[in-house]
């Protein structure tokens, strides 16, 4: 009997060892740590749906994309993050340049246009958005708005403009514009905005709300924030406006995701990335409550009422450049007193 008991105990211990090994083996875990530069109110439904479908728990750290990029660089190989989901590709590029993002499979990157990824395959776009001018429809008609973003320095806009200078998309827009038109012209534009008493807000949402209240008449934001705000306050008198074709104010950007190279959960992290590019998640990105970003996967329609992505004529700019172009933009914003 003693031999039988000992044998049974060894079997149990062996089974426990196998279970523990399975729980700790790379890619066989039931949880992921996500560093999300996407706002919680925008992406929580997608996070919840992933957990519901897979049973994988998500430990999510929400913060600005730039703050999370800084954290990843500081943490290096010791980062607890498995996934970095950024509002902008430039910050993904900065993290990638430090060797902190893993190479993605071609079949994953190949789900979207090459416009929204890079040859290195360290990140892939999850949605697209356009920069726009939002305006108060009680105060203005479209034919009264400037044809170019440069026109906001006209004295007629004094005390009527809002921006969110710490927002990653505003900084990306500025970096691309510096690259395309030169630092001197962009510095002059920022000085013109200051002369017009431009008002600063902490987020694009706050800008849209301020325009709707009539605190200001126009604001520079991403196009989809209008729909987020209207979901809560549908009668707010605010609408999107696109500048003339080729204007930097129409710059098309992308949110993107990468797998942190030091993760011990690579296959589970890959499941999350692939889920973001699934038709289920892409439909939620494009057409959920208050959602209006452009889906990047073929076969998923955009939100009704939005112009086709191909119809938005922004400047010709390679998003892969943003990792190099963001730093000059941030420096200029600091020098001109837009951020501290």
Steps between C-alpha positions, in 0.01 A plus 500: 500500500787736580646446154161571343460821703848618406437421134170688509669799662769504231233494231322797662825693542591429139163625384539817707846557353364465147217741581744756641728466199206552267394809694843662478610392154526786250175553313294272726377758751152621578583868550667787315626840611399771256652848490218693334547851367146472370246657733310257722158623391593434136646152527355337813221328302765341277708391799192350665400316183847345468485369856147370448600311183833364622482487880830691511514759776633843398695709748481843340707806576332804344709813448608729219684326218808712565503421874476129426775519238721668758414229754590224252837660427574545870392147588686341210515121514341506846171647383190314618323598176415245234324737260542869414193652333580855398287786379768583243760304299781743570521389861492136389795585277689654790447192717587272209826687438607399852449133410197472727242372250498152346471430129143416398409222254449610141151346501407743779653811346365400160143552619537876462635733232876555503411864566418397857801287588875497441737257324652409838160358607548621859151650513179490302221755467171421670293796377538822303388852579515837334589832652212747464370833618186475715275806498192633676209487257308771688785742443645404163418362157749286306565779247619721785773257604861527379597286201834419664621438852746783440202737487437465874761771560264754342390761756133408441561188711628688804366338817314233299749211463565194718772233486619214722880546486587199718294267281711254300303563180554876518871440551507254209322753277754761600797267442377407153439866418853594609637223279296618201520878536795577726538602861500874433157495341351284775654717772345804335164321491517417871591860577203610291270275703639647821439851367142393440464388862474128425353303790657179628300195609625167639333279236322493167177419683533819702561698181183367334297573815641854522404567138152361563452723807608805302809566714686506168376468143751254349746234613761265351429133582476149352177448308354225720484701822194678369308170503624408847366829637174488303428154642457672840367838383334442160368856461835670543542750212837377373614340175820393321657700220777394261737752347580517129670203334864448597485721808701383804187556708355187331790273600391136526652319797461155653481331836726196517602207713819306566610205711761583764811300415572394859160336550487140614149473357568546130232273357234642732610852406475402135141389561420850628660670199313271262176569686544875446521427126201266503175610340336491842739754653524706183120538493510615861771752415300631207138480606462447872319751721681828439763321291601637162861414423581357160533121492814372328392145418325436169131422515423715807295809405568841649242685707215640286544870425880495499681578175695208357857487629622524140299822459693680774784679329761572759868574437722225364686379804653166605381409850823309551674838529309602811745335739759753383263794458325502839803623700533829303126556544511453878806722528325774304185474713712539813693794358177676397330438835233257380617227738721499810 
